[in-house]
């Protein structure tokens, strides 16, 4: 089930990505709405992260294309902020929390322009929003996993973008941080921002997302969560993964979805 | 201490400073082996530079030789990405090949340059004070190596000043940098260019084998303690200078190779730093 939307934030057309002759994304074609929290879900190796990376031009696309706000990513870079997986960087890097968050200002200032007091104020207020107000001068190697994730989000906030793409923000993060991040995303949504989250925990999907994209190399479904989060679609997304399937069963039962009509 | 001792220590210190700057980025990028590769691969470029200029390599030719360093970076990238050879194998085969070409060039043209294989491997820092620059007016300007290394340090400091943010961002988070529209590849080559410049200038004084100690040792030690990148570079620079001073006196006492003693000193300081970190973690 693929539901299209008018005036999309992100659209992909026949997007195909192949690594070493193995298709990672196959003929993805969708349109995503603006001003919603959108979850991208699927089993391990389904190409969830690759989808975001392909949209942002971080991996070569073999065919098809993606557009953001109707334009190529190059033209709307200023409106887009990417929050990579926390584990992709070295947190022992000699930098303070402020150093990292200020990177969010590099786009506006350029690599050679001066970082001003205004930038530092913006960085500080971004840190306030993720509840890390007192951490400005903390060395990043002293942060917990949840704090690292929040620093990454603060860096993205400092960019003052319209569209935010988060790659697995809840992996290795404590429950309190997860709740805080979700609350923050809700608030950003209420300010009209569009948020795309790569996520793998089925238990929370229904609660977190307005719109769901189900992926398993090819696109299984894209649409409002209420219409897409069904046993049938989840089964075809997670086909063959028994543990996940039973999880899906539990999940549906827990939420009073009739697994089988009596 | 004679003036000659001073010139040798100054040369070693300048070389250590030149190496500390790109060395910090190499260590943070976990690309120390690239430093080794480049320091060996610039040899054919250097030999050609010496052959063209007769006996003395001019600074312009040294810059030319540094291009060989970029060339090896390019070849490694090509073999790795296009031929899908694993990274360490690509590095291993490329730099040994270029180094060997350099060694053959030296044997072929041995009479025409004042490079020999001994010098290539171990450097001849002890001879630095005897190769001086004298102006036509008769004014003695001091050793040629001091001027070359000093000039190169200046160039590297300028590149660091201008390119700091680009190097910093692409080293910490390349994927994010790329979404900001920053070319990760460009800054990779800028860094490799800096490594090439540092190794070319180090070559004559410390040789191909010891350069890697200068590049990686002080930076790796500094990484244990530094809280921010500017501090890391400053600490690495200080360790480089200290190693040069202590290493020189070690060489005098033992009557041993100067560059070897300095490299030993760099290793000793690293080991001490590890112990310090182990027993006093804060």
mmCIF file with all atom_site columns, N, CA, C and O in Angstrom, chain A residues 129-180:
data_model
loop_
_atom_site.group_PDB
_atom_site.id
_atom_site.type_symbol
_atom_site.label_atom_id
_atom_site.label_alt_id
_atom_site.label_comp_id
_atom_site.label_asym_id
_atom_site.label_entity_id
_atom_site.label_seq_id
_atom_site.pdbx_PDB_ins_code
_atom_site.Cartn_x
_atom_site.Cartn_y
_atom_site.Cartn_z
_atom_site.occupancy
_atom_site.B_iso_or_equiv
_atom_site.pdbx_formal_charge
_atom_site.auth_seq_id
_atom_site.auth_comp_id
_atom_site.auth_asym_id
_atom_site.auth_atom_id
_atom_site.pdbx_PDB_model_num
ATOM 1   N N  . UNK A 1 129 ? 17.607 23.115 24.679 1.00 0.00 ? 129 UNK A N  1
ATOM 2   C CA . UNK A 1 129 ? 16.443 22.371 24.198 1.00 0.00 ? 129 UNK A CA 1
ATOM 3   C C  . UNK A 1 129 ? 16.591 20.872 24.381 1.00 0.00 ? 129 UNK A C  1
ATOM 4   O O  . UNK A 1 129 ? 15.600 20.151 24.481 1.00 0.00 ? 129 UNK A O  1
ATOM 5   N N  . UNK A 1 130 ? 17.814 20.374 24.372 1.00 0.00 ? 130 UNK A N  1
ATOM 6   C CA . UNK A 1 130 ? 18.001 18.931 24.584 1.00 0.00 ? 130 UNK A CA 1
ATOM 7   C C  . UNK A 1 130 ? 18.429 18.636 26.032 1.00 0.00 ? 130 UNK A C  1
ATOM 8   O O  . UNK A 1 130 ? 18.974 17.570 26.326 1.00 0.00 ? 130 UNK A O  1
ATOM 9   N N  . UNK A 1 131 ? 18.183 19.604 26.907 1.00 0.00 ? 131 UNK A N  1
ATOM 10  C CA . UNK A 1 131 ? 18.496 19.442 28.332 1.00 0.00 ? 131 UNK A CA 1
ATOM 11  C C  . UNK A 1 131 ? 19.969 19.197 28.614 1.00 0.00 ? 131 UNK A C  1
ATOM 12  O O  . UNK A 1 131 ? 20.329 18.410 29.491 1.00 0.00 ? 131 UNK A O  1
ATOM 13  N N  . UNK A 1 132 ? 20.840 19.834 27.855 1.00 0.00 ? 132 UNK A N  1
ATOM 14  C CA . UNK A 1 132 ? 22.274 19.716 28.125 1.00 0.00 ? 132 UNK A CA 1
ATOM 15  C C  . UNK A 1 132 ? 22.868 21.102 28.378 1.00 0.00 ? 132 UNK A C  1
ATOM 16  O O  . UNK A 1 132 ? 24.005 21.384 28.035 1.00 0.00 ? 132 UNK A O  1
ATOM 17  N N  . UNK A 1 133 ? 22.053 21.962 28.978 1.00 0.00 ? 133 UNK A N  1
ATOM 18  C CA . UNK A 1 133 ? 22.465 23.347 29.185 1.00 0.00 ? 133 UNK A CA 1
ATOM 19  C C  . UNK A 1 133 ? 23.812 23.498 29.876 1.00 0.00 ? 133 UNK A C  1
ATOM 20  O O  . UNK A 1 133 ? 24.626 24.327 29.497 1.00 0.00 ? 133 UNK A O  1
ATOM 21  N N  . UNK A 1 134 ? 24.078 22.669 30.871 1.00 0.00 ? 134 UNK A N  1
ATOM 22  C CA . UNK A 1 134 ? 25.319 22.825 31.624 1.00 0.00 ? 134 UNK A CA 1
ATOM 23  C C  . UNK A 1 134 ? 26.523 22.135 31.013 1.00 0.00 ? 134 UNK A C  1
ATOM 24  O O  . UNK A 1 134 ? 27.577 22.054 31.630 1.00 0.00 ? 134 UNK A O  1
ATOM 25  N N  . UNK A 1 135 ? 26.374 21.616 29.788 1.00 0.00 ? 135 UNK A N  1
ATOM 26  C CA . UNK A 1 135 ? 27.418 20.753 29.230 1.00 0.00 ? 135 UNK A CA 1
ATOM 27  C C  . UNK A 1 135 ? 28.302 21.440 28.186 1.00 0.00 ? 135 UNK A C  1
ATOM 28  O O  . UNK A 1 135 ? 29.110 20.789 27.534 1.00 0.00 ? 135 UNK A O  1
ATOM 29  N N  . UNK A 1 136 ? 28.157 22.761 28.047 1.00 0.00 ? 136 UNK A N  1
ATOM 30  C CA . UNK A 1 136 ? 28.824 23.467 26.949 1.00 0.00 ? 136 UNK A CA 1
ATOM 31  C C  . UNK A 1 136 ? 30.317 23.119 26.840 1.00 0.00 ? 136 UNK A C  1
ATOM 32  O O  . UNK A 1 136 ? 30.823 22.812 25.763 1.00 0.00 ? 136 UNK A O  1
ATOM 33  N N  . UNK A 1 137 ? 31.010 23.159 27.990 1.00 0.00 ? 137 UNK A N  1
ATOM 34  C CA . UNK A 1 137 ? 32.457 22.953 27.937 1.00 0.00 ? 137 UNK A CA 1
ATOM 35  C C  . UNK A 1 137 ? 32.885 21.527 28.275 1.00 0.00 ? 137 UNK A C  1
ATOM 36  O O  . UNK A 1 137 ? 34.061 21.265 28.489 1.00 0.00 ? 137 UNK A O  1
ATOM 37  N N  . UNK A 1 138 ? 31.908 20.636 28.358 1.00 0.00 ? 138 UNK A N  1
ATOM 38  C CA . UNK A 1 138 ? 32.232 19.233 28.672 1.00 0.00 ? 138 UNK A CA 1
ATOM 39  C C  . UNK A 1 138 ? 32.948 18.590 27.486 1.00 0.00 ? 138 UNK A C  1
ATOM 40  O O  . UNK A 1 138 ? 32.628 18.857 26.339 1.00 0.00 ? 138 UNK A O  1
ATOM 41  N N  . UNK A 1 139 ? 33.935 17.757 27.791 1.00 0.00 ? 139 UNK A N  1
ATOM 42  C CA . UNK A 1 139 ? 34.597 17.023 26.715 1.00 0.00 ? 139 UNK A CA 1
ATOM 43  C C  . UNK A 1 139 ? 33.688 15.898 26.233 1.00 0.00 ? 139 UNK A C  1
ATOM 44  O O  . UNK A 1 139 ? 33.063 15.212 27.043 1.00 0.00 ? 139 UNK A O  1
ATOM 45  N N  . UNK A 1 140 ? 33.617 15.683 24.917 1.00 0.00 ? 140 UNK A N  1
ATOM 46  C CA . UNK A 1 140 ? 32.621 14.743 24.409 1.00 0.00 ? 140 UNK A CA 1
ATOM 47  C C  . UNK A 1 140 ? 32.903 13.302 24.829 1.00 0.00 ? 140 UNK A C  1
ATOM 48  O O  . UNK A 1 140 ? 31.997 12.491 24.868 1.00 0.00 ? 140 UNK A O  1
ATOM 49  N N  . UNK A 1 141 ? 34.147 12.997 25.184 1.00 0.00 ? 141 UNK A N  1
ATOM 50  C CA . UNK A 1 141 ? 34.448 11.614 25.587 1.00 0.00 ? 141 UNK A CA 1
ATOM 51  C C  . UNK A 1 141 ? 33.813 11.283 26.941 1.00 0.00 ? 141 UNK A C  1
ATOM 52  O O  . UNK A 1 141 ? 33.738 10.123 27.322 1.00 0.00 ? 141 UNK A O  1
ATOM 53  N N  . UNK A 1 142 ? 33.356 12.310 27.655 1.00 0.00 ? 142 UNK A N  1
ATOM 54  C CA . UNK A 1 142 ? 32.761 12.056 28.979 1.00 0.00 ? 142 UNK A CA 1
ATOM 55  C C  . UNK A 1 142 ? 31.253 11.891 28.919 1.00 0.00 ? 142 UNK A C  1
ATOM 56  O O  . UNK A 1 142 ? 30.606 11.780 29.955 1.00 0.00 ? 142 UNK A O  1
ATOM 57  N N  . UNK A 1 143 ? 30.678 11.879 27.715 1.00 0.00 ? 143 UNK A N  1
ATOM 58  C CA . UNK A 1 143 ? 29.220 11.819 27.607 1.00 0.00 ? 143 UNK A CA 1
ATOM 59  C C  . UNK A 1 143 ? 28.719 10.370 27.587 1.00 0.00 ? 143 UNK A C  1
ATOM 60  O O  . UNK A 1 143 ? 29.401 9.481  27.079 1.00 0.00 ? 143 UNK A O  1
ATOM 61  N N  . UNK A 1 144 ? 27.511 10.148 28.096 1.00 0.00 ? 144 UNK A N  1
ATOM 62  C CA . UNK A 1 144 ? 26.867 8.847  27.959 1.00 0.00 ? 144 UNK A CA 1
ATOM 63  C C  . UNK A 1 144 ? 26.271 8.755  26.551 1.00 0.00 ? 144 UNK A C  1
ATOM 64  O O  . UNK A 1 144 ? 26.207 9.752  25.831 1.00 0.00 ? 144 UNK A O  1
ATOM 65  N N  . UNK A 1 145 ? 25.824 7.551  26.203 1.00 0.00 ? 145 UNK A N  1
ATOM 66  C CA . UNK A 1 145 ? 25.248 7.355  24.872 1.00 0.00 ? 145 UNK A CA 1
ATOM 67  C C  . UNK A 1 145 ? 24.084 8.302  24.602 1.00 0.00 ? 145 UNK A C  1
ATOM 68  O O  . UNK A 1 145 ? 23.989 8.916  23.543 1.00 0.00 ? 145 UNK A O  1
ATOM 69  N N  . UNK A 1 146 ? 23.207 8.431  25.597 1.00 0.00 ? 146 UNK A N  1
ATOM 70  C CA . UNK A 1 146 ? 22.054 9.304  25.426 1.00 0.00 ? 146 UNK A CA 1
ATOM 71  C C  . UNK A 1 146 ? 22.464 10.760 25.263 1.00 0.00 ? 146 UNK A C  1
ATOM 72  O O  . UNK A 1 146 ? 21.879 11.497 24.466 1.00 0.00 ? 146 UNK A O  1
ATOM 73  N N  . UNK A 1 147 ? 23.496 11.149 26.017 1.00 0.00 ? 147 UNK A N  1
ATOM 74  C CA . UNK A 1 147 ? 23.966 12.536 25.911 1.00 0.00 ? 147 UNK A CA 1
ATOM 75  C C  . UNK A 1 147 ? 24.617 12.792 24.553 1.00 0.00 ? 147 UNK A C  1
ATOM 76  O O  . UNK A 1 147 ? 24.437 13.847 23.952 1.00 0.00 ? 147 UNK A O  1
ATOM 77  N N  . UNK A 1 148 ? 25.354 11.772 24.056 1.00 0.00 ? 148 UNK A N  1
ATOM 78  C CA . UNK A 1 148 ? 25.966 11.909 22.725 1.00 0.00 ? 148 UNK A CA 1
ATOM 79  C C  . UNK A 1 148 ? 24.880 12.155 21.681 1.00 0.00 ? 148 UNK A C  1
ATOM 80  O O  . UNK A 1 148 ? 24.989 13.034 20.832 1.00 0.00 ? 148 UNK A O  1
ATOM 81  N N  . UNK A 1 149 ? 23.803 11.355 21.784 1.00 0.00 ? 149 UNK A N  1
ATOM 82  C CA . UNK A 1 149 ? 22.719 11.492 20.815 1.00 0.00 ? 149 UNK A CA 1
ATOM 83  C C  . UNK A 1 149 ? 22.109 12.884 20.887 1.00 0.00 ? 149 UNK A C  1
ATOM 84  O O  . UNK A 1 149 ? 21.798 13.499 19.876 1.00 0.00 ? 149 UNK A O  1
ATOM 85  N N  . UNK A 1 150 ? 21.960 13.382 22.117 1.00 0.00 ? 150 UNK A N  1
ATOM 86  C CA . UNK A 1 150 ? 21.351 14.708 22.273 1.00 0.00 ? 150 UNK A CA 1
ATOM 87  C C  . UNK A 1 150 ? 22.266 15.807 21.752 1.00 0.00 ? 150 UNK A C  1
ATOM 88  O O  . UNK A 1 150 ? 21.796 16.824 21.234 1.00 0.00 ? 150 UNK A O  1
ATOM 89  N N  . UNK A 1 151 ? 23.596 15.613 21.874 1.00 0.00 ? 151 UNK A N  1
ATOM 90  C CA . UNK A 1 151 ? 24.530 16.589 21.305 1.00 0.00 ? 151 UNK A CA 1
ATOM 91  C C  . UNK A 1 151 ? 24.360 16.632 19.788 1.00 0.00 ? 151 UNK A C  1
ATOM 92  O O  . UNK A 1 151 ? 24.330 17.705 19.177 1.00 0.00 ? 151 UNK A O  1
ATOM 93  N N  . UNK A 1 152 ? 24.207 15.448 19.181 1.00 0.00 ? 152 UNK A N  1
ATOM 94  C CA . UNK A 1 152 ? 23.999 15.394 17.736 1.00 0.00 ? 152 UNK A CA 1
ATOM 95  C C  . UNK A 1 152 ? 22.721 16.126 17.341 1.00 0.00 ? 152 UNK A C  1
ATOM 96  O O  . UNK A 1 152 ? 22.672 16.823 16.321 1.00 0.00 ? 152 UNK A O  1
ATOM 97  N N  . UNK A 1 153 ? 21.681 15.950 18.147 1.00 0.00 ? 153 UNK A N  1
ATOM 98  C CA . UNK A 1 153 ? 20.421 16.622 17.831 1.00 0.00 ? 153 UNK A CA 1
ATOM 99  C C  . UNK A 1 153 ? 20.573 18.136 18.008 1.00 0.00 ? 153 UNK A C  1
ATOM 100 O O  . UNK A 1 153 ? 20.088 18.913 17.187 1.00 0.00 ? 153 UNK A O  1
ATOM 101 N N  . UNK A 1 154 ? 21.313 18.530 19.041 1.00 0.00 ? 154 UNK A N  1
ATOM 102 C CA . UNK A 1 154 ? 21.541 19.968 19.251 1.00 0.00 ? 154 UNK A CA 1
ATOM 103 C C  . UNK A 1 154 ? 22.298 20.569 18.067 1.00 0.00 ? 154 UNK A C  1
ATOM 104 O O  . UNK A 1 154 ? 22.002 21.677 17.615 1.00 0.00 ? 154 UNK A O  1
ATOM 105 N N  . UNK A 1 155 ? 23.265 19.819 17.547 1.00 0.00 ? 155 UNK A N  1
ATOM 106 C CA . UNK A 1 155 ? 24.015 20.298 16.386 1.00 0.00 ? 155 UNK A CA 1
ATOM 107 C C  . UNK A 1 155 ? 23.066 20.533 15.205 1.00 0.00 ? 155 UNK A C  1
ATOM 108 O O  . UNK A 1 155 ? 23.166 21.542 14.502 1.00 0.00 ? 155 UNK A O  1
ATOM 109 N N  . UNK A 1 156 ? 22.119 19.593 15.039 1.00 0.00 ? 156 UNK A N  1
ATOM 110 C CA . UNK A 1 156 ? 21.152 19.735 13.939 1.00 0.00 ? 156 UNK A CA 1
ATOM 111 C C  . UNK A 1 156 ? 20.241 20.932 14.181 1.00 0.00 ? 156 UNK A C  1
ATOM 112 O O  . UNK A 1 156 ? 19.931 21.681 13.258 1.00 0.00 ? 156 UNK A O  1
ATOM 113 N N  . UNK A 1 157 ? 19.818 21.126 15.454 1.00 0.00 ? 157 UNK A N  1
ATOM 114 C CA . UNK A 1 157 ? 18.950 22.266 15.769 1.00 0.00 ? 157 UNK A CA 1
ATOM 115 C C  . UNK A 1 157 ? 19.653 23.582 15.458 1.00 0.00 ? 157 UNK A C  1
ATOM 116 O O  . UNK A 1 157 ? 19.030 24.530 14.974 1.00 0.00 ? 157 UNK A O  1
ATOM 117 N N  . UNK A 1 158 ? 20.973 23.628 15.719 1.00 0.00 ? 158 UNK A N  1
ATOM 118 C CA . UNK A 1 158 ? 21.730 24.858 15.483 1.00 0.00 ? 158 UNK A CA 1
ATOM 119 C C  . UNK A 1 158 ? 21.751 25.213 13.999 1.00 0.00 ? 158 UNK A C  1
ATOM 120 O O  . UNK A 1 158 ? 22.010 26.347 13.627 1.00 0.00 ? 158 UNK A O  1
ATOM 121 N N  . UNK A 1 159 ? 21.461 24.227 13.159 1.00 0.00 ? 159 UNK A N  1
ATOM 122 C CA . UNK A 1 159 ? 21.415 24.485 11.717 1.00 0.00 ? 159 UNK A CA 1
ATOM 123 C C  . UNK A 1 159 ? 20.155 25.231 11.312 1.00 0.00 ? 159 UNK A C  1
ATOM 124 O O  . UNK A 1 159 ? 20.083 25.787 10.228 1.00 0.00 ? 159 UNK A O  1
ATOM 125 N N  . UNK A 1 160 ? 19.129 25.196 12.168 1.00 0.00 ? 160 UNK A N  1
ATOM 126 C CA . UNK A 1 160 ? 17.843 25.848 11.897 1.00 0.00 ? 160 UNK A CA 1
ATOM 127 C C  . UNK A 1 160 ? 17.258 25.415 10.559 1.00 0.00 ? 160 UNK A C  1
ATOM 128 O O  . UNK A 1 160 ? 16.930 26.236 9.704  1.00 0.00 ? 160 UNK A O  1
ATOM 129 N N  . UNK A 1 161 ? 17.145 24.097 10.396 1.00 0.00 ? 161 UNK A N  1
ATOM 130 C CA . UNK A 1 161 ? 16.661 23.545 9.134  1.00 0.00 ? 161 UNK A CA 1
ATOM 131 C C  . UNK A 1 161 ? 15.143 23.369 9.165  1.00 0.00 ? 161 UNK A C  1
ATOM 132 O O  . UNK A 1 161 ? 14.490 23.655 10.172 1.00 0.00 ? 161 UNK A O  1
ATOM 133 N N  . UNK A 1 162 ? 14.595 22.903 8.057  1.00 0.00 ? 162 UNK A N  1
ATOM 134 C CA . UNK A 1 162 ? 13.156 22.627 7.964  1.00 0.00 ? 162 UNK A CA 1
ATOM 135 C C  . UNK A 1 162 ? 12.880 21.127 8.047  1.00 0.00 ? 162 UNK A C  1
ATOM 136 O O  . UNK A 1 162 ? 11.847 20.687 8.516  1.00 0.00 ? 162 UNK A O  1
ATOM 137 N N  . UNK A 1 163 ? 13.835 20.369 7.509  1.00 0.00 ? 163 UNK A N  1
ATOM 138 C CA . UNK A 1 163 ? 13.681 18.918 7.434  1.00 0.00 ? 163 UNK A CA 1
ATOM 139 C C  . UNK A 1 163 ? 14.835 18.254 8.186  1.00 0.00 ? 163 UNK A C  1
ATOM 140 O O  . UNK A 1 163 ? 15.996 18.615 7.994  1.00 0.00 ? 163 UNK A O  1
ATOM 141 N N  . UNK A 1 164 ? 14.492 17.325 9.058  1.00 0.00 ? 164 UNK A N  1
ATOM 142 C CA . UNK A 1 164 ? 15.508 16.648 9.863  1.00 0.00 ? 164 UNK A CA 1
ATOM 143 C C  . UNK A 1 164 ? 15.470 15.151 9.573  1.00 0.00 ? 164 UNK A C  1
ATOM 144 O O  . UNK A 1 164 ? 14.403 14.549 9.603  1.00 0.00 ? 164 UNK A O  1
ATOM 145 N N  . UNK A 1 165 ? 16.626 14.576 9.267  1.00 0.00 ? 165 UNK A N  1
ATOM 146 C CA . UNK A 1 165 ? 16.680 13.140 9.019  1.00 0.00 ? 165 UNK A CA 1
ATOM 147 C C  . UNK A 1 165 ? 17.559 12.490 10.080 1.00 0.00 ? 165 UNK A C  1
ATOM 148 O O  . UNK A 1 165 ? 18.756 12.770 10.171 1.00 0.00 ? 165 UNK A O  1
ATOM 149 N N  . UNK A 1 166 ? 16.952 11.629 10.901 1.00 0.00 ? 166 UNK A N  1
ATOM 150 C CA . UNK A 1 166 ? 17.681 11.008 12.003 1.00 0.00 ? 166 UNK A CA 1
ATOM 151 C C  . UNK A 1 166 ? 17.890 9.520  11.718 1.00 0.00 ? 166 UNK A C  1
ATOM 152 O O  . UNK A 1 166 ? 16.930 8.797  11.448 1.00 0.00 ? 166 UNK A O  1
ATOM 153 N N  . UNK A 1 167 ? 19.140 9.079  11.787 1.00 0.00 ? 167 UNK A N  1
ATOM 154 C CA . UNK A 1 167 ? 19.451 7.680  11.525 1.00 0.00 ? 167 UNK A CA 1
ATOM 155 C C  . UNK A 1 167 ? 19.582 6.923  12.853 1.00 0.00 ? 167 UNK A C  1
ATOM 156 O O  . UNK A 1 167 ? 20.550 7.132  13.587 1.00 0.00 ? 167 UNK A O  1
ATOM 157 N N  . UNK A 1 168 ? 18.619 6.090  13.152 1.00 0.00 ? 168 UNK A N  1
ATOM 158 C CA . UNK A 1 168 ? 18.603 5.259  14.366 1.00 0.00 ? 168 UNK A CA 1
ATOM 159 C C  . UNK A 1 168 ? 18.941 6.050  15.641 1.00 0.00 ? 168 UNK A C  1
ATOM 160 O O  . UNK A 1 168 ? 19.891 5.744  16.347 1.00 0.00 ? 168 UNK A O  1
ATOM 161 N N  . UNK A 1 169 ? 18.177 7.084  15.967 1.00 0.00 ? 169 UNK A N  1
ATOM 162 C CA . UNK A 1 169 ? 18.537 7.911  17.120 1.00 0.00 ? 169 UNK A CA 1
ATOM 163 C C  . UNK A 1 169 ? 18.337 7.229  18.471 1.00 0.00 ? 169 UNK A C  1
ATOM 164 O O  . UNK A 1 169 ? 18.847 7.709  19.472 1.00 0.00 ? 169 UNK A O  1
ATOM 165 N N  . UNK A 1 170 ? 17.603 6.116  18.497 1.00 0.00 ? 170 UNK A N  1
ATOM 166 C CA . UNK A 1 170 ? 17.288 5.523  19.800 1.00 0.00 ? 170 UNK A CA 1
ATOM 167 C C  . UNK A 1 170 ? 18.136 4.297  20.135 1.00 0.00 ? 170 UNK A C  1
ATOM 168 O O  . UNK A 1 170 ? 17.892 3.622  21.123 1.00 0.00 ? 170 UNK A O  1
ATOM 169 N N  . UNK A 1 171 ? 19.127 4.003  19.312 1.00 0.00 ? 171 UNK A N  1
ATOM 170 C CA . UNK A 1 171 ? 19.961 2.833  19.584 1.00 0.00 ? 171 UNK A CA 1
ATOM 171 C C  . UNK A 1 171 ? 20.930 3.150  20.729 1.00 0.00 ? 171 UNK A C  1
ATOM 172 O O  . UNK A 1 171 ? 21.637 4.151  20.706 1.00 0.00 ? 171 UNK A O  1
ATOM 173 N N  . UNK A 1 172 ? 20.934 2.295  21.745 1.00 0.00 ? 172 UNK A N  1
ATOM 174 C CA . UNK A 1 172 ? 21.855 2.452  22.859 1.00 0.00 ? 172 UNK A CA 1
ATOM 175 C C  . UNK A 1 172 ? 21.597 3.700  23.678 1.00 0.00 ? 172 UNK A C  1
ATOM 176 O O  . UNK A 1 172 ? 22.505 4.279  24.244 1.00 0.00 ? 172 UNK A O  1
ATOM 177 N N  . UNK A 1 173 ? 20.335 4.090  23.740 1.00 0.00 ? 173 UNK A N  1
ATOM 178 C CA . UNK A 1 173 ? 19.983 5.317  24.441 1.00 0.00 ? 173 UNK A CA 1
ATOM 179 C C  . UNK A 1 173 ? 19.045 4.938  25.590 1.00 0.00 ? 173 UNK A C  1
ATOM 180 O O  . UNK A 1 173 ? 18.200 4.064  25.442 1.00 0.00 ? 173 UNK A O  1
ATOM 181 N N  . UNK A 1 174 ? 19.206 5.558  26.757 1.00 0.00 ? 174 UNK A N  1
ATOM 182 C CA . UNK A 1 174 ? 18.359 5.194  27.897 1.00 0.00 ? 174 UNK A CA 1
ATOM 183 C C  . UNK A 1 174 ? 16.913 5.660  27.675 1.00 0.00 ? 174 UNK A C  1
ATOM 184 O O  . UNK A 1 174 ? 16.653 6.548  26.857 1.00 0.00 ? 174 UNK A O  1
ATOM 185 N N  . UNK A 1 175 ? 15.998 5.049  28.418 1.00 0.00 ? 175 UNK A N  1
ATOM 186 C CA . UNK A 1 175 ? 14.567 5.308  28.209 1.00 0.00 ? 175 UNK A CA 1
ATOM 187 C C  . UNK A 1 175 ? 14.213 6.781  28.415 1.00 0.00 ? 175 UNK A C  1
ATOM 188 O O  . UNK A 1 175 ? 13.427 7.348  27.658 1.00 0.00 ? 175 UNK A O  1
ATOM 189 N N  . UNK A 1 176 ? 14.840 7.406  29.420 1.00 0.00 ? 176 UNK A N  1
ATOM 190 C CA . UNK A 1 176 ? 14.518 8.812  29.699 1.00 0.00 ? 176 UNK A CA 1
ATOM 191 C C  . UNK A 1 176 ? 14.910 9.682  28.513 1.00 0.00 ? 176 UNK A C  1
ATOM 192 O O  . UNK A 1 176 ? 14.156 10.576 28.102 1.00 0.00 ? 176 UNK A O  1
ATOM 193 N N  . UNK A 1 177 ? 16.094 9.415  27.946 1.00 0.00 ? 177 UNK A N  1
ATOM 194 C CA . UNK A 1 177 ? 16.534 10.188 26.790 1.00 0.00 ? 177 UNK A CA 1
ATOM 195 C C  . UNK A 1 177 ? 15.598 9.974  25.611 1.00 0.00 ? 177 UNK A C  1
ATOM 196 O O  . UNK A 1 177 ? 15.239 10.917 24.904 1.00 0.00 ? 177 UNK A O  1
ATOM 197 N N  . UNK A 1 178 ? 15.186 8.715  25.421 1.00 0.00 ? 178 UNK A N  1
ATOM 198 C CA . UNK A 1 178 ? 14.287 8.418  24.310 1.00 0.00 ? 178 UNK A CA 1
ATOM 199 C C  . UNK A 1 178 ? 13.010 9.246  24.430 1.00 0.00 ? 178 UNK A C  1
ATOM 200 O O  . UNK A 1 178 ? 12.554 9.861  23.469 1.00 0.00 ? 178 UNK A O  1
ATOM 201 N N  . UNK A 1 179 ? 12.454 9.290  25.645 1.00 0.00 ? 179 UNK A N  1
ATOM 202 C CA . UNK A 1 179 ? 11.241 10.079 25.868 1.00 0.00 ? 179 UNK A CA 1
ATOM 203 C C  . UNK A 1 179 ? 11.490 11.558 25.611 1.00 0.00 ? 179 UNK A C  1
ATOM 204 O O  . UNK A 1 179 ? 10.687 12.245 24.983 1.00 0.00 ? 179 UNK A O  1
ATOM 205 N N  . UNK A 1 180 ? 12.659 12.038 26.090 1.00 0.00 ? 180 UNK A N  1
ATOM 206 C CA . UNK A 1 180 ? 12.984 13.460 25.918 1.00 0.00 ? 180 UNK A CA 1
ATOM 207 C C  . UNK A 1 180 ? 13.122 13.794 24.432 1.00 0.00 ? 180 UNK A C  1
ATOM 208 O O  . UNK A 1 180 ? 12.645 14.837 23.969 1.00 0.00 ? 180 UNK A O  1
#
